[in-house]
PDB file of C-alpha atoms in Angstrom:
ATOM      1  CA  UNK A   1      81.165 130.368 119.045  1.00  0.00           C
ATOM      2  CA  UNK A   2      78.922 128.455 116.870  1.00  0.00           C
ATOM      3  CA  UNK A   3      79.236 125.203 115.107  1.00  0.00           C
ATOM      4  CA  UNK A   4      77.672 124.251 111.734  1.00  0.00           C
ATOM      5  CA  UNK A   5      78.053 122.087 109.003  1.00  0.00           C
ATOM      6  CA  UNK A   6      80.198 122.980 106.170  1.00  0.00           C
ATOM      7  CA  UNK A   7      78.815 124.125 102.740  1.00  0.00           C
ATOM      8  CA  UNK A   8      81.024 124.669  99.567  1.00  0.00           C
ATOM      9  CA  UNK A   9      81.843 128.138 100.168  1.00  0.00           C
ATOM     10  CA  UNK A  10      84.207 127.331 103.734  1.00  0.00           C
ATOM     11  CA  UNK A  11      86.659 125.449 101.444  1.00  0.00           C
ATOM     12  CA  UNK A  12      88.764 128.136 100.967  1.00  0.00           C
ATOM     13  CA  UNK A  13      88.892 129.113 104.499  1.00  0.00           C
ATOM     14  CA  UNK A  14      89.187 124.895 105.448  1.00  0.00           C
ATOM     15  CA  UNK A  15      91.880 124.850 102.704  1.00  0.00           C
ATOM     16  CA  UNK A  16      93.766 127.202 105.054  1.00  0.00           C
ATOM     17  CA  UNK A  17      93.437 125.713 107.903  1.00  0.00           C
ATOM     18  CA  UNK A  18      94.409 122.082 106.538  1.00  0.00           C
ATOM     19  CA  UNK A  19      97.382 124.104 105.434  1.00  0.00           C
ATOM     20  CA  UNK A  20      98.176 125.541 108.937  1.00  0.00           C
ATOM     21  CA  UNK A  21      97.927 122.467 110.132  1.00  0.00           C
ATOM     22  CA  UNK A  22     100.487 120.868 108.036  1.00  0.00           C
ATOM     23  CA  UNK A  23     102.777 123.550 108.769  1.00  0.00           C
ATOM     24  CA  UNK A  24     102.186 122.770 112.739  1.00  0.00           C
ATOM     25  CA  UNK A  25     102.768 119.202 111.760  1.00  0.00           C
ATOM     26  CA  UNK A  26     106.128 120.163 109.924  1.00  0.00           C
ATOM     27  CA  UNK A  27     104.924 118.609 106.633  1.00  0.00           C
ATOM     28  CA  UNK A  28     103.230 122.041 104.455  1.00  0.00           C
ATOM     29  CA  UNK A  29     105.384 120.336 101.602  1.00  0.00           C
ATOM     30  CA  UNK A  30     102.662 117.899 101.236  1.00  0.00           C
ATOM     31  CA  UNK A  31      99.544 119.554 100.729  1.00  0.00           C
ATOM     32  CA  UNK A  32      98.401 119.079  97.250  1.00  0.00           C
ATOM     33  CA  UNK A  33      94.888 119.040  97.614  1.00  0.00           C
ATOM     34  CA  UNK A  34      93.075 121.699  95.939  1.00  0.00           C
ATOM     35  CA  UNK A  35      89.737 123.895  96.087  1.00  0.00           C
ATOM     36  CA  UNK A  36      88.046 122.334  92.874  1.00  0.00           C
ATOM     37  CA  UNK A  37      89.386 119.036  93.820  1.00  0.00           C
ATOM     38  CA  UNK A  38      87.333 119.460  97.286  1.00  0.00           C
ATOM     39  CA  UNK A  39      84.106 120.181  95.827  1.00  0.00           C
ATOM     40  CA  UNK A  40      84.309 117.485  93.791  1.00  0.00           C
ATOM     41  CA  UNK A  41      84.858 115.166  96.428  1.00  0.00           C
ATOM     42  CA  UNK A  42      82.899 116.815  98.976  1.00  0.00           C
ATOM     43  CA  UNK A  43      79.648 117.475  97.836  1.00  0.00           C
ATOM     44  CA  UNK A  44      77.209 116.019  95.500  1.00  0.00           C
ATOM     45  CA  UNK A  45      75.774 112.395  95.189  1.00  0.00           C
ATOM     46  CA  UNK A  46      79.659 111.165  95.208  1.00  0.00           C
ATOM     47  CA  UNK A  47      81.016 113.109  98.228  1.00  0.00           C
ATOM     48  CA  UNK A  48      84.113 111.011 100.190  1.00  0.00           C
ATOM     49  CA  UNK A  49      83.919 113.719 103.136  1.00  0.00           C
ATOM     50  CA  UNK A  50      82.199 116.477 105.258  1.00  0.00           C
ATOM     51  CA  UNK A  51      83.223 118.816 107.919  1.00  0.00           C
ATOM     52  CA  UNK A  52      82.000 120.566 110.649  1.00  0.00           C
ATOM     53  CA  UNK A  53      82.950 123.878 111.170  1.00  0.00           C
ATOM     54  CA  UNK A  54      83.160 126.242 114.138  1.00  0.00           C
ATOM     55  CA  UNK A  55      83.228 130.158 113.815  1.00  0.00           C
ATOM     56  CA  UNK A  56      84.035 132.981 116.465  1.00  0.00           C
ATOM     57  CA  UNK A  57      83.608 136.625 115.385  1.00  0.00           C
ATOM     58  CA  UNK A  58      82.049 135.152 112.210  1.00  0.00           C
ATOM     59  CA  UNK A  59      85.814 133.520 110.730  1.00  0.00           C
ATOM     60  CA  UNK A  60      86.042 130.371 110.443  1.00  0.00           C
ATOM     61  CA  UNK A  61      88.456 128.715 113.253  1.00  0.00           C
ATOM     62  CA  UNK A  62      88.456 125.344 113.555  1.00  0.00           C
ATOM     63  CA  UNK A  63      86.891 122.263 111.374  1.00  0.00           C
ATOM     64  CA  UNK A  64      86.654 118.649 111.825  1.00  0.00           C
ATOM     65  CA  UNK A  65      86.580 116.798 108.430  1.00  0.00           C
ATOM     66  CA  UNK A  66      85.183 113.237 108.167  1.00  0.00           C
ATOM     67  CA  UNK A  67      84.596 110.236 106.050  1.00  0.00           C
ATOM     68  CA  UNK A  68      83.004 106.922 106.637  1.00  0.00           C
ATOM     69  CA  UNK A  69      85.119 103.587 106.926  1.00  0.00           C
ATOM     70  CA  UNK A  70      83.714 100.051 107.518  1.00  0.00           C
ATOM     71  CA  UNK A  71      85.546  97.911 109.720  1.00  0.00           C
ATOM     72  CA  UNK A  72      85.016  93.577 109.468  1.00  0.00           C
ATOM     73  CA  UNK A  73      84.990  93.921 113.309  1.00  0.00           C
ATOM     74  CA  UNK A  74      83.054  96.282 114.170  1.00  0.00           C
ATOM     75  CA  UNK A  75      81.282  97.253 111.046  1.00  0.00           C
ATOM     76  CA  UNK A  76      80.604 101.102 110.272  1.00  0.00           C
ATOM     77  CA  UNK A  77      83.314 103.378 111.672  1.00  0.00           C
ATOM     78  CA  UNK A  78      83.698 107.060 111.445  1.00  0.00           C
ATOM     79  CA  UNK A  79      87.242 108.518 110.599  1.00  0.00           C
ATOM     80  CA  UNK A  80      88.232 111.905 112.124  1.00  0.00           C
ATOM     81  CA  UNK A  81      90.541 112.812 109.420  1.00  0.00           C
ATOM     82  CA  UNK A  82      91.574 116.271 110.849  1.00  0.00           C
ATOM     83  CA  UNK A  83      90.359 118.201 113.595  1.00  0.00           C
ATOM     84  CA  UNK A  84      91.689 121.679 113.367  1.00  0.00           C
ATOM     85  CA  UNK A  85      91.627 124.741 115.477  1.00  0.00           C
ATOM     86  CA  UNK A  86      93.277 127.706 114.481  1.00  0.00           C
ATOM     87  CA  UNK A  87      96.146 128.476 116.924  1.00  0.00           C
ATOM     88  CA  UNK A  88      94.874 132.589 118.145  1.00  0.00           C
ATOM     89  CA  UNK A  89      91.340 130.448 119.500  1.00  0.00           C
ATOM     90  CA  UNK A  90      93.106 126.887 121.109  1.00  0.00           C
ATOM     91  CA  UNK A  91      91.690 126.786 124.394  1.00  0.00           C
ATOM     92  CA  UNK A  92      88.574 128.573 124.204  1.00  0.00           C
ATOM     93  CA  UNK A  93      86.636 125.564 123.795  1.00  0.00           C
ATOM     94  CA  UNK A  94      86.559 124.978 119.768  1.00  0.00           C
ATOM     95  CA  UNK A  95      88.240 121.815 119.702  1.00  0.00           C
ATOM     96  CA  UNK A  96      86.201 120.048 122.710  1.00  0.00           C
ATOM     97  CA  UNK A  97      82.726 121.603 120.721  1.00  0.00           C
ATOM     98  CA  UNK A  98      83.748 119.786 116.935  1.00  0.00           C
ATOM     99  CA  UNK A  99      85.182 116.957 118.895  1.00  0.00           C
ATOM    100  CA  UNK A 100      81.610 116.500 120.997  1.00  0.00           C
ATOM    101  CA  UNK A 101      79.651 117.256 117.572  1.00  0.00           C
ATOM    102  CA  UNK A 102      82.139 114.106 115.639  1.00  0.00           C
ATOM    103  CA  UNK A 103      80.946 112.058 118.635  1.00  0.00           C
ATOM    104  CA  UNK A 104      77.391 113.188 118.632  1.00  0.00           C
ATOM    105  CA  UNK A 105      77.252 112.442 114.803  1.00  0.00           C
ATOM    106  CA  UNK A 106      78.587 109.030 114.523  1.00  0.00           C
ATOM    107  CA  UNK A 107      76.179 107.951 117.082  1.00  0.00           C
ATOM    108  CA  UNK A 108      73.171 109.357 115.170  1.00  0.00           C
ATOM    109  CA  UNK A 109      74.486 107.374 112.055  1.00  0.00           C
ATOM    110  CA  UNK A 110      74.623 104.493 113.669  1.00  0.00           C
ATOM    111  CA  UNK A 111      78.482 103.865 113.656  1.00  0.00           C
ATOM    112  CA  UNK A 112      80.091 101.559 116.270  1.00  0.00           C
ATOM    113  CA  UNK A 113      82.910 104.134 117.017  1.00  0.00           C
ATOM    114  CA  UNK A 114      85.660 106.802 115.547  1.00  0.00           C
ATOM    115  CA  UNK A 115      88.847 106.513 114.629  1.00  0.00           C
ATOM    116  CA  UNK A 116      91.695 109.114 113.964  1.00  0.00           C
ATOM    117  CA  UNK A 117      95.121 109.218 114.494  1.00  0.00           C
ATOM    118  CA  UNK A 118      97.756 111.798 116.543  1.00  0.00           C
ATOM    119  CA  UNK A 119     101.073 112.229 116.104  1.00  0.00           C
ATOM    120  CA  UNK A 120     103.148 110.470 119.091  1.00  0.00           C
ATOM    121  CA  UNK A 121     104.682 114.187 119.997  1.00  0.00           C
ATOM    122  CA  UNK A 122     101.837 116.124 119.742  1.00  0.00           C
ATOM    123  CA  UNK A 123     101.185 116.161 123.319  1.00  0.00           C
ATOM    124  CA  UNK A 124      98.677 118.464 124.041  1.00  0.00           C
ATOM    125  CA  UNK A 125      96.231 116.435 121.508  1.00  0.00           C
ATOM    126  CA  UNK A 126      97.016 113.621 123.208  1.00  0.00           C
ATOM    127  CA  UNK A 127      95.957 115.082 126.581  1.00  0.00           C
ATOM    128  CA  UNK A 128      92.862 116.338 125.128  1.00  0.00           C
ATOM    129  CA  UNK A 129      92.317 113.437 123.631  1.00  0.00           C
ATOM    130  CA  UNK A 130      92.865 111.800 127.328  1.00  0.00           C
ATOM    131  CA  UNK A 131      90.301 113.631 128.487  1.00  0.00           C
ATOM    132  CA  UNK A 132      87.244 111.025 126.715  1.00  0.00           C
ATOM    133  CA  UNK A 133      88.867 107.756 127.250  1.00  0.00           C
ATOM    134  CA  UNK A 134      90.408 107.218 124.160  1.00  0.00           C
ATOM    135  CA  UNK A 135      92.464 103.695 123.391  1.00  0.00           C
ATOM    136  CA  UNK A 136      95.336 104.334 121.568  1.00  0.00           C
ATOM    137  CA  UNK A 137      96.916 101.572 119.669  1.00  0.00           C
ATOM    138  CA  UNK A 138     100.618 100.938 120.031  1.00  0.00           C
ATOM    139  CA  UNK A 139     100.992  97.679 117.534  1.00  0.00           C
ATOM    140  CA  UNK A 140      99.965  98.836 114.169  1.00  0.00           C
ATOM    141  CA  UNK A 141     101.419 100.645 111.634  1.00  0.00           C
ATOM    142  CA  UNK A 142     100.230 102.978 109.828  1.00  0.00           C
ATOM    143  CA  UNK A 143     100.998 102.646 105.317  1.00  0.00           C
ATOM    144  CA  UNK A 144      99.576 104.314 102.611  1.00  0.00           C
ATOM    145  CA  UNK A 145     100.938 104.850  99.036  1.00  0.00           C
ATOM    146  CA  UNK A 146     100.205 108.131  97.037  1.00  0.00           C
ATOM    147  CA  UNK A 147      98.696 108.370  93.522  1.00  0.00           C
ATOM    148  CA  UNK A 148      99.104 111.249  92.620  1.00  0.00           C
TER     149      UNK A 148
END
């Protein structure tokens, strides 16, 4: 497997994936994000996020996309938004390499931690994510409202 950043060109490919993901997570009815919308936001001197990506057999398989939070606390955090692994390649080690590169990266930058958030039944990431130590936080709540 190898592990690289992602350019413009993966979007299509990470577009899937986000949407595979949201069918996992029982919620497909709620991706509205689009290709053009990604570059936009992704790349050039305004870019909100970048991803990793990891490829087997030279297709695309997994991602981790990220963006860059501050926290009054603790200063500059970065936010795992989605870690991804397509289901044929879970447990052949593609999750554990983006995971180790998202750790490995915010401690270049110089950020005091990451963040991210699992879904309470979604036991098997919670195991995995187990497996470094993590603190998971049982008294907030998490609220957003949409714009679009």
């Amino acid at each position: 497997m190898n592990l690289r950043k992602g350019t413009e060109s993966d979007l299509p490919r990470l577009l899937e994936l986000i949407r595979e993901l949201a069918i996992y997570e029982n919620a497909e009815d709620q991706v509205s994000n689009t290709i053009e919308r990604m570059k936009k936001e992704g790349f050039g001197p305004s870019a909100v996020f970048g991803f990793f990506v990891v490829e087997h057999q030279d297709e695309i398989v997994g991602a981790a996309v990220y963006y860059w939070r501050y926290s009054t606390w603790k200063g500059k955090r970065l936010y795992l938004e989605d870690l991804i692994v397509t289901e044929a390649v879970r447990g052949m080690g593609a999750g554990k390499m983006l995971f180790d590169k998202m750790l490995e990266f915010g401690k270049a930058e110089g950020a005091s931690g990451m963040m991210w958030q699992v879904l309470d039944w979604n036991e098997s990431a919670i195991n995995f994510y187990k497996k470094y130590n993590t603190s998971f936080d049982e008294e907030w709540l998490n609220c957003h409202i949409d714009f679009d």
